[in-house]
Coordinates of C-alpha atoms and ligand atoms in Angstrom, one line a residue:
M1 CA 87.7 103.2 109.6
K2 CA 86.6 106.7 109.0
T3 CA 87.6 108.2 105.4
L4 CA 89.0 111.2 105.2
L5 CA 88.0 113.9 102.3
L6 CA 91.3 115.8 101.6
N7 CA 90.3 118.9 99.6
P8 CA 93.4 120.9 98.4
V9 CA 91.4 123.6 97.1
K10 CA 90.1 124.3 100.7
N11 CA 92.7 122.9 103.0
P12 CA 96.6 124.0 102.1
D13 CA 97.7 120.7 103.7
A14 CA 95.3 118.2 102.0
L15 CA 98.4 117.0 99.7
G16 CA 100.9 116.7 102.8
Q17 CA 98.5 114.4 104.9
A18 CA 97.7 112.6 102.0
A19 CA 101.8 111.7 101.0
A20 CA 102.2 111.3 104.8
L21 CA 99.5 108.4 104.3
L22 CA 100.9 107.1 101.3
R23 CA 104.6 107.2 102.8
A24 CA 103.5 105.2 106.0
G25 CA 101.8 102.4 103.4
E26 CA 98.6 103.1 103.2
V27 CA 96.3 103.8 100.6
V28 CA 94.8 106.8 99.5
G29 CA 91.8 107.6 96.5
M30 CA 93.6 110.0 94.0
P31 CA 91.7 111.7 91.2
T32 CA 93.9 111.7 87.9
E33 CA 92.3 113.0 84.5
T34 CA 91.0 109.8 83.3
V35 CA 89.0 108.1 86.4
Y36 CA 89.8 108.3 90.2
G37 CA 92.6 105.5 91.2
L38 CA 93.0 104.2 94.7
A39 CA 97.2 104.6 95.3
A40 CA 99.8 103.1 97.0
N41 CA 103.7 103.6 97.3
A42 CA 104.5 100.7 93.9
L43 CA 107.4 100.2 95.7
N44 CA 106.4 98.6 99.0
P45 CA 103.9 95.1 98.6
D46 CA 102.4 95.3 101.9
A47 CA 101.2 99.1 100.8
V48 CA 100.0 97.7 97.4
K49 CA 98.1 94.8 98.9
K50 CA 96.0 96.7 100.7
I51 CA 94.6 98.1 97.4
F52 CA 93.8 94.6 96.6
E53 CA 92.1 94.3 99.8
A54 CA 90.1 97.4 99.3
K55 CA 88.7 96.6 95.9
G56 CA 88.5 92.7 96.3
R57 CA 90.5 92.9 93.2
P58 CA 91.4 89.6 91.4
Q59 CA 95.3 89.0 92.2
D60 CA 96.2 88.4 88.9
N61 CA 95.5 91.5 87.5
P62 CA 98.5 94.0 87.5
L63 CA 98.5 97.8 88.5
I64 CA 99.7 100.9 86.6
V65 CA 102.8 102.5 88.4
H66 CA 101.9 106.6 88.0
I67 CA 104.9 109.1 88.1
A68 CA 105.4 112.9 87.9
D69 CA 108.2 113.4 85.3
V70 CA 109.5 111.6 82.8
E71 CA 113.2 111.0 84.3
Q72 CA 111.4 109.3 87.0
L73 CA 110.3 106.4 84.3
Q74 CA 114.2 105.3 84.0
G75 CA 114.7 103.2 87.9
L76 CA 111.0 101.4 87.3
V77 CA 112.0 99.7 83.6
R78 CA 115.0 97.9 82.2
T79 CA 114.9 99.0 79.0
V80 CA 113.4 102.6 77.1
P81 CA 112.9 101.9 73.2
E82 CA 112.7 104.5 71.0
T83 CA 108.8 104.1 70.7
A84 CA 108.6 105.1 74.3
R85 CA 110.0 108.6 73.7
Q86 CA 108.3 109.5 71.0
L87 CA 105.2 108.2 72.7
A88 CA 105.9 110.2 76.0
A89 CA 107.0 113.1 73.7
A90 CA 103.7 112.8 71.7
F91 CA 100.9 112.1 74.9
W92 CA 102.7 112.6 78.4
P93 CA 101.7 114.1 80.7
G94 CA 97.9 112.3 79.6
P95 CA 96.0 109.2 79.0
L96 CA 98.8 107.1 77.4
T97 CA 100.2 103.9 79.7
M98 CA 103.1 101.9 78.2
I99 CA 103.8 98.4 79.1
L100 CA 107.6 97.8 79.6
P101 CA 110.0 95.5 81.1
K102 CA 110.2 96.0 84.4
A103 CA 112.9 96.3 87.0
D104 CA 113.7 94.7 89.5
C105 CA 112.1 97.4 92.3
I106 CA 109.0 96.6 91.1
P107 CA 107.1 94.2 93.4
D108 CA 105.3 91.3 91.9
V109 CA 102.3 92.1 93.5
V110 CA 102.6 95.6 91.3
S111 CA 102.9 93.6 87.9
A112 CA 101.2 90.3 88.6
G113 CA 103.6 88.3 88.2
L114 CA 104.4 89.4 84.8
D115 CA 108.1 90.5 83.3
T116 CA 106.5 93.6 82.2
V117 CA 105.0 96.7 84.3
G118 CA 102.3 99.7 83.2
I119 CA 103.3 103.0 83.5
R120 CA 101.5 106.2 83.0
L121 CA 102.4 109.7 83.3
P122 CA 98.7 111.6 84.3
S123 CA 98.3 115.4 83.3
H124 CA 95.7 115.3 86.3
P125 CA 98.1 118.6 88.5
V126 CA 96.7 117.1 91.4
A127 CA 97.9 113.6 91.0
R128 CA 101.1 114.8 89.7
A129 CA 101.1 116.9 92.7
L130 CA 100.6 114.4 95.1
I131 CA 103.2 111.7 93.1
R132 CA 106.0 114.6 93.9
E133 CA 104.7 115.5 97.2
C134 CA 105.1 111.6 98.4
G135 CA 108.0 111.8 96.4
L136 CA 107.3 108.0 95.4
P137 CA 105.8 106.3 92.0
L138 CA 102.6 105.1 93.3
A139 CA 100.5 102.2 91.7
A140 CA 96.9 102.7 91.1
P141 CA 94.0 101.5 89.6
S142 CA 90.6 102.6 89.2
A143 CA 88.9 103.2 93.1
N144 CA 85.8 101.1 92.7
L145 CA 84.9 97.8 93.9
S146 CA 86.4 95.1 91.4
G147 CA 83.9 94.4 89.0
R148 CA 81.8 97.6 89.4
P149 CA 82.2 100.7 87.2
S150 CA 84.9 102.9 87.6
T151 CA 85.0 106.2 89.6
T152 CA 84.4 109.8 88.0
T153 CA 84.1 111.6 91.1
S154 CA 85.1 111.4 94.7
R155 CA 81.2 110.7 95.6
H156 CA 81.4 107.6 93.4
V157 CA 84.8 106.3 95.6
R158 CA 82.6 107.8 98.8
L159 CA 80.2 105.1 97.7
D160 CA 82.8 102.3 97.0
L161 CA 85.2 102.6 99.2
G162 CA 83.7 105.0 101.9
G163 CA 85.0 103.0 105.6
K164 CA 87.7 101.0 103.8
I165 CA 90.1 103.3 103.2
P166 CA 91.7 106.0 105.2
A167 CA 91.6 108.9 102.9
I168 CA 90.0 110.3 99.6
V169 CA 92.1 113.5 98.1
E170 CA 89.2 115.4 96.1
G171 CA 90.0 117.0 92.0
G172 CA 86.6 117.6 90.9
P173 CA 85.1 115.6 88.6
C174 CA 87.6 113.8 85.7
A175 CA 87.8 115.6 82.7
V176 CA 88.3 112.2 80.4
G177 CA 86.2 109.9 82.6
V178 CA 87.2 106.5 80.9
E179 CA 90.6 104.6 81.8
S180 CA 93.9 105.2 79.7
T181 CA 95.0 103.8 76.7
V182 CA 97.1 100.4 76.8
I183 CA 99.6 99.5 74.6
S184 CA 102.2 96.8 74.8
L185 CA 105.7 97.9 73.5
I186 CA 107.1 94.3 74.6
G187 CA 107.5 92.8 70.8
Q188 CA 108.1 93.7 67.3
T189 CA 104.7 95.3 66.4
P190 CA 103.1 97.6 69.3
R191 CA 99.7 96.1 70.0
L192 CA 96.8 97.8 71.9
L193 CA 95.2 95.8 74.8
R194 CA 93.1 98.8 75.8
P195 CA 91.2 101.5 74.2
G196 CA 91.3 104.8 76.2
G197 CA 91.8 108.1 76.3
V198 CA 94.2 108.3 73.8
S199 CA 92.9 107.0 70.0
L200 CA 94.0 104.2 68.1
E201 CA 94.2 106.6 65.2
Q202 CA 96.0 108.8 67.5
L203 CA 98.8 106.0 68.2
E204 CA 98.6 104.7 64.6
K205 CA 100.4 108.6 63.4
I206 CA 103.1 107.9 65.6
L207 CA 103.7 104.0 65.3
G208 CA 102.5 103.4 61.9
K209 CA 101.2 99.8 62.6
V210 CA 99.1 98.8 66.1
D211 CA 98.1 95.5 66.4
I212 CA 95.0 95.1 68.5
D213 CA 94.4 92.2 71.1
R214 CA 91.3 90.1 70.6
A215 CA 90.3 90.3 73.7
L216 CA 89.2 94.4 72.8
R217 CA 86.8 92.4 70.6
E218 CA 85.0 89.5 72.2
Q219 CA 84.6 87.8 75.8
I220 CA 87.4 86.1 76.6
G221 CA 86.9 83.0 78.6
D222 CA 88.7 81.7 82.0
D223 CA 91.3 79.4 80.9
V224 CA 92.8 81.7 78.0
Q225 CA 95.8 83.2 78.6
V226 CA 95.8 86.6 78.1
S227 CA 98.3 89.6 78.0
A228 CA 96.5 92.2 80.1
P229 CA 94.9 90.0 83.0
G230 CA 92.6 92.4 83.7
M231 CA 90.7 92.2 80.1
K232 CA 89.1 88.4 80.6
Y233 CA 86.8 89.7 83.6
R234 CA 83.4 91.2 83.7
H235 CA 84.2 94.8 84.5
Y236 CA 82.0 98.3 85.0
A237 CA 79.3 96.6 85.6
P238 CA 75.5 97.6 87.2
D239 CA 73.9 95.2 89.6
I240 CA 71.2 95.4 86.4
P241 CA 72.3 93.4 82.9
V242 CA 73.1 95.5 80.4
T243 CA 72.5 95.6 76.6
V244 CA 74.1 97.5 74.1
V245 CA 72.7 98.1 70.8
C246 CA 75.5 99.2 67.9
G247 CA 74.8 100.7 64.7
D248 CA 72.9 104.2 63.6
P249 CA 71.4 106.0 66.3
E250 CA 68.0 106.5 64.9
R251 CA 67.5 102.5 63.8
T252 CA 69.5 101.7 67.3
A253 CA 67.1 103.8 69.5
A254 CA 64.2 102.7 67.1
Y255 CA 65.1 99.3 68.1
I256 CA 65.0 99.7 71.9
T257 CA 61.6 101.1 71.5
R258 CA 60.2 98.4 70.5
H259 CA 62.2 95.9 72.8
A260 CA 63.0 97.9 76.1
S261 CA 60.7 97.0 78.9
L262 CA 58.6 99.2 80.6
M263 CA 60.7 99.3 84.0
A264 CA 63.8 99.5 81.7
G265 CA 66.7 101.9 81.9
I266 CA 67.8 103.7 79.1
I267 CA 72.1 105.6 78.3
C268 CA 71.1 107.3 75.0
F269 CA 72.3 110.3 73.0
S270 CA 70.7 113.6 72.9
E271 CA 69.1 113.2 70.1
C272 CA 66.6 110.2 70.7
A273 CA 66.3 111.1 74.4
F274 CA 62.8 112.2 73.6
Q275 CA 61.8 108.5 72.3
F276 CA 62.6 107.3 75.9
D277 CA 60.2 109.9 77.9
L278 CA 58.9 107.1 79.9
H279 CA 61.9 106.1 81.1
E280 CA 64.6 106.0 83.7
R281 CA 67.5 107.6 81.3
R282 CA 70.7 109.2 80.9
I283 CA 71.7 111.2 78.5
I284 CA 75.5 110.8 77.5
G285 CA 75.4 113.3 75.0
A286 CA 75.1 114.1 71.5
A287 CA 75.9 111.2 69.0
E288 CA 79.0 112.6 67.4
D289 CA 80.2 113.6 70.9
V290 CA 82.5 110.9 72.5
Q291 CA 84.3 113.5 74.8
T292 CA 80.9 113.9 76.5
Q293 CA 80.4 110.4 76.2
A294 CA 83.7 109.2 77.9
R295 CA 82.7 111.8 80.6
C296 CA 79.1 110.1 81.6
I297 CA 79.8 107.3 80.9
F298 CA 80.2 105.2 84.2
D299 CA 77.9 108.1 86.4
A300 CA 75.6 106.5 84.0
L301 CA 76.5 103.1 84.7
R302 CA 76.0 104.0 88.1
A303 CA 73.1 105.7 88.1
F304 CA 70.4 103.3 87.8
D305 CA 68.7 101.7 90.9
P306 CA 68.0 98.1 90.8
V307 CA 64.5 99.1 93.3
Y308 CA 63.1 100.9 89.7
V309 CA 64.7 99.5 86.9
D310 CA 65.2 95.9 85.6
E311 CA 67.1 96.2 82.7
I312 CA 69.4 98.4 81.2
W313 CA 69.5 99.2 77.2
A314 CA 72.2 101.8 75.8
Q315 CA 72.9 102.9 72.5
C316 CA 76.6 102.5 71.4
P317 CA 78.7 105.1 69.4
S318 CA 81.0 103.5 66.6
D319 CA 84.0 102.9 66.9
E320 CA 85.9 105.8 66.0
G321 CA 88.6 108.2 67.7
L322 CA 87.5 108.0 71.5
G323 CA 84.6 106.1 70.4
L324 CA 86.1 102.7 70.5
A325 CA 86.5 103.2 74.1
V326 CA 83.1 104.2 75.2
A327 CA 81.8 101.2 73.1
N328 CA 84.2 98.7 75.2
R329 CA 83.3 99.9 78.3
L330 CA 79.7 99.8 77.9
K331 CA 80.2 96.1 76.1
K332 CA 82.0 95.0 78.7
A333 CA 79.4 96.1 81.4
A334 CA 77.0 94.5 79.3
G335 CA 79.4 90.8 79.3
F336 CA 79.3 91.3 75.6
Q337 CA 75.4 91.1 75.3
I338 CA 75.5 92.9 71.9
V339 CA 72.7 93.7 69.3
N340 CA 73.8 95.0 66.2
V341 CA 71.0 96.6 64.2
V342 CA 71.7 97.2 60.7
Ligands
LIG401 P1 93.0 99.5 86.2 O1 94.0 100.5 86.4 O2 91.9 98.9 87.1 O3 92.4 100.2 85.4 O4 93.3 98.1 85.6 C1 95.0 98.3 85.2 C2 94.6 97.3 83.4 O5 96.3 98.3 83.0 C3 94.8 96.1 84.2 O6 93.4 95.7 84.3 C4 95.6 95.5 82.5 O7 94.5 95.0 81.7 C5 96.8 96.6 82.0 N1 98.1 96.6 82.9 C6 98.5 97.0 84.1 N2 99.9 96.7 84.1 C7 100.0 95.2 82.3 C8 100.7 95.1 82.6 N3 101.9 94.6 82.9 N4 101.0 93.6 81.4 C9 99.9 93.9 80.3 N5 98.7 94.8 80.7 C10 98.7 95.3 82.0
LIG402 MG1 89.9 99.4 86.9

């Protein structure tokens, strides 16, 4: 299959062509402010199945449904709790997914058989224009091969899915760079299922207490029931083993210098980069600049070539603000192989 690259800046009909493919039950790579998504009509199970096929995604991993306007929420969920209204007013359009009781129109293949559905209203103008143009809610997981790091440029999407999907819409590099925060509004206390573009601190300002799912902190075994099934899988993983080193930046850099092989690839903060001059290295931003780290992290995880690099060592930001999401992606890429330097 030839994969079209549809660029709305160069081609006024790009969104029209992408919308026609989506209405015809095809899948399309779509930019969002978090990561690129692989979109299909959320109300058409046959279309949604093509997402799972193209990505090689396990069937028990549910998809997020993307809408362009808050009014679209009504038809897709059974109830909209007051907390959801408050969060929508504060963070939509933006990188927040809310888990709500699903309406009957959401097919099982989208929710992976759960009684709930994740909904997000992205802020990327191309994503919203595309959703409006086709007039459909779009189910879209990240547009990477399952298990690989998420895609934050159209080039990443082409490398993973080129030849397997009919089109990718160009939208530039993703401004946030890590996926949406996922919060469950099912049950008494809101529960953070995945840290992302909206921080835990921001959520707590609106919601008060927020529970944190244990899958965020540790590797969950295959036999364990989890609330967000995707979280038990090894994710974001390059083809090379990764070790994440947490702690004060100077100390983590010193630890990595002592332990990394000469063939190691290093993911490091800009202040520490000079210590790794002899290594293949990717700088993800200053130690305190978690925004830049979020934008760079998936590209960094994709950057190393197994021909030249036999292991990856990464400095890890602290858990504050967006740092929680960056640290979570790194730890998952490492299969929770973590060193805490004190
Ligand atoms: P992706 O779009 O690839 O980032 O994956 C979406 C993730 O959102 C899944 O792996 C789940 O962790 C989470 N998710 C989506 N829908 C639900 C749901 N109904 N209940 C719990 N978690 C969900
Ligand atoms: Mg994903």
